[in-house]
Amino acid sequence: MTEIHVSPRNDDPDHLWMVTSDISGGRVSKETIDAINDYNCSKITISGLEQSTFDYFVERYGPRFREIDFFKCPRVGNLSQLGNLVNIERITYYWNQRAENLWDFSMIPLK
């Protein structure tokens, strides 16, 4: 697994930063993702997810965030879990090579 430093951003303490310096995005473990429990942020930028850790993150921690930035998570093929995030206001996804299934936001109320 890639070493990822987890901390709030200096310019926005409500924004949790879980990004590796690995040019490919690296790979994050479930144990590293669980460090989210140590913070109370409504925004996150996360890198290094593959399908199993993407599903784990979205199911376990996704509902607590209003904004999620997926940064360099090229190994995720099924993004359909995102359709379950009823509190989400913004999702960005930078660099994916395998997305075959997107999400359905029709159940999410407009704000």
Tab-separated table of C-alpha atoms in Angstrom:
chain	number	residue	atom	x	y	z
A	1	MET	CA	0.000	0.000	0.000
A	2	THR	CA	1.041	3.558	-0.601
A	3	GLU	CA	1.780	5.806	2.350
A	4	ILE	CA	-0.843	8.527	2.535
A	5	HIS	CA	-0.730	11.379	5.005
A	6	VAL	CA	-4.188	12.218	6.334
A	7	SER	CA	-4.872	15.742	7.551
A	8	PRO	CA	-7.182	18.716	7.127
A	9	ARG	CA	-6.001	21.174	4.490
A	10	ASN	CA	-4.221	24.251	5.821
A	11	ASP	CA	-6.371	26.607	3.753
A	12	ASP	CA	-9.675	24.875	4.674
A	13	PRO	CA	-9.858	22.918	7.964
A	14	ASP	CA	-13.253	21.496	6.881
A	15	HIS	CA	-11.530	19.731	3.946
A	16	LEU	CA	-9.825	16.409	4.710
A	17	TRP	CA	-6.838	15.591	2.498
A	18	MET	CA	-6.010	11.893	1.832
A	19	VAL	CA	-3.753	12.135	-1.217
A	20	THR	CA	-0.471	10.434	-1.969
A	21	SER	CA	2.392	11.984	-3.883
A	22	ASP	CA	2.569	8.811	-6.037
A	23	ILE	CA	2.077	9.918	-9.651
A	24	SER	CA	-0.279	6.987	-10.343
A	25	GLY	CA	-2.455	7.784	-7.341
A	26	GLY	CA	-1.069	4.864	-5.350
A	27	ARG	CA	-3.262	2.478	-3.401
A	28	VAL	CA	-4.960	3.221	-0.128
A	29	SER	CA	-5.841	0.572	2.458
A	30	LYS	CA	-9.083	0.241	4.412
A	31	GLU	CA	-7.069	0.942	7.566
A	32	THR	CA	-5.928	4.276	6.150
A	33	ILE	CA	-9.487	5.104	5.101
A	34	ASP	CA	-10.591	4.405	8.684
A	35	ALA	CA	-8.459	7.388	9.796
A	36	ILE	CA	-11.452	9.454	8.656
A	37	ASN	CA	-12.943	8.640	12.069
A	38	ASP	CA	-10.391	10.984	13.644
A	39	TYR	CA	-11.765	14.031	11.798
A	40	ASN	CA	-15.014	15.937	11.493
A	41	CYS	CA	-14.907	17.382	7.982
A	42	SER	CA	-17.634	17.798	5.369
A	43	LYS	CA	-15.288	17.736	2.349
A	44	ILE	CA	-12.655	15.210	1.320
A	45	THR	CA	-10.094	14.685	-1.410
A	46	ILE	CA	-8.992	11.068	-1.632
A	47	SER	CA	-6.662	9.161	-3.963
A	48	GLY	CA	-5.586	5.575	-4.488
A	49	LEU	CA	-8.950	3.844	-4.393
A	50	GLU	CA	-9.567	0.636	-6.323
A	51	GLN	CA	-12.982	-1.012	-6.551
A	52	SER	CA	-12.999	-2.696	-3.125
A	53	THR	CA	-11.727	0.359	-1.246
A	54	PHE	CA	-13.967	2.697	-3.283
A	55	ASP	CA	-17.024	0.656	-2.269
A	56	TYR	CA	-15.810	0.550	1.344
A	57	PHE	CA	-15.231	4.306	1.457
A	58	VAL	CA	-18.546	5.252	-0.181
A	59	GLU	CA	-20.628	2.863	1.919
A	60	ARG	CA	-18.967	3.531	5.254
A	61	TYR	CA	-17.914	7.190	5.053
A	62	GLY	CA	-19.531	8.741	1.973
A	63	PRO	CA	-22.762	9.833	3.702
A	64	ARG	CA	-20.897	12.166	6.066
A	65	PHE	CA	-19.452	14.295	3.250
A	66	ARG	CA	-21.123	17.073	1.255
A	67	GLU	CA	-18.223	17.245	-1.211
A	68	ILE	CA	-15.977	14.434	-2.419
A	69	ASP	CA	-13.042	14.844	-4.776
A	70	PHE	CA	-11.770	11.542	-6.146
A	71	PHE	CA	-8.227	12.269	-7.286
A	72	LYS	CA	-6.305	9.642	-9.247
A	73	CYS	CA	-8.477	6.594	-8.634
A	74	PRO	CA	-8.077	5.012	-12.098
A	75	ARG	CA	-8.889	1.414	-11.076
A	76	VAL	CA	-12.578	1.898	-10.203
A	77	GLY	CA	-14.939	0.402	-12.785
A	78	ASN	CA	-18.296	0.698	-11.036
A	79	LEU	CA	-19.288	4.123	-9.735
A	80	SER	CA	-22.933	3.209	-9.089
A	81	GLN	CA	-22.515	3.384	-5.269
A	82	LEU	CA	-22.375	7.166	-5.601
A	83	GLY	CA	-26.118	7.175	-6.298
A	84	ASN	CA	-26.722	6.275	-2.625
A	85	LEU	CA	-25.169	9.485	-1.276
A	86	VAL	CA	-28.273	11.531	-0.514
A	87	ASN	CA	-26.376	14.347	1.283
A	88	ILE	CA	-23.856	14.939	-1.488
A	89	GLU	CA	-23.685	18.386	-3.082
A	90	ARG	CA	-20.603	18.016	-5.253
A	91	ILE	CA	-18.509	15.173	-6.641
A	92	THR	CA	-15.438	15.593	-8.788
A	93	TYR	CA	-13.544	12.725	-10.325
A	94	TYR	CA	-10.112	13.260	-11.797
A	95	TRP	CA	-8.560	10.491	-13.876
A	96	ASN	CA	-10.352	7.188	-14.262
A	97	GLN	CA	-9.535	4.540	-16.871
A	98	ARG	CA	-12.128	1.877	-16.122
A	99	ALA	CA	-15.510	3.416	-15.360
A	100	GLU	CA	-18.140	1.226	-16.996
A	101	ASN	CA	-21.040	1.853	-14.611
A	102	LEU	CA	-21.946	5.380	-13.592
A	103	TRP	CA	-24.457	6.464	-10.956
A	104	ASP	CA	-28.105	7.431	-10.751
A	105	PHE	CA	-28.674	10.669	-8.833
A	106	SER	CA	-32.411	10.739	-9.520
A	107	MET	CA	-33.199	9.794	-5.894
A	108	ILE	CA	-31.165	12.648	-4.457
A	109	PRO	CA	-33.304	15.690	-3.593
A	110	LEU	CA	-32.371	18.924	-5.359
A	111	LYS	CA	-31.154	21.655	-3.014
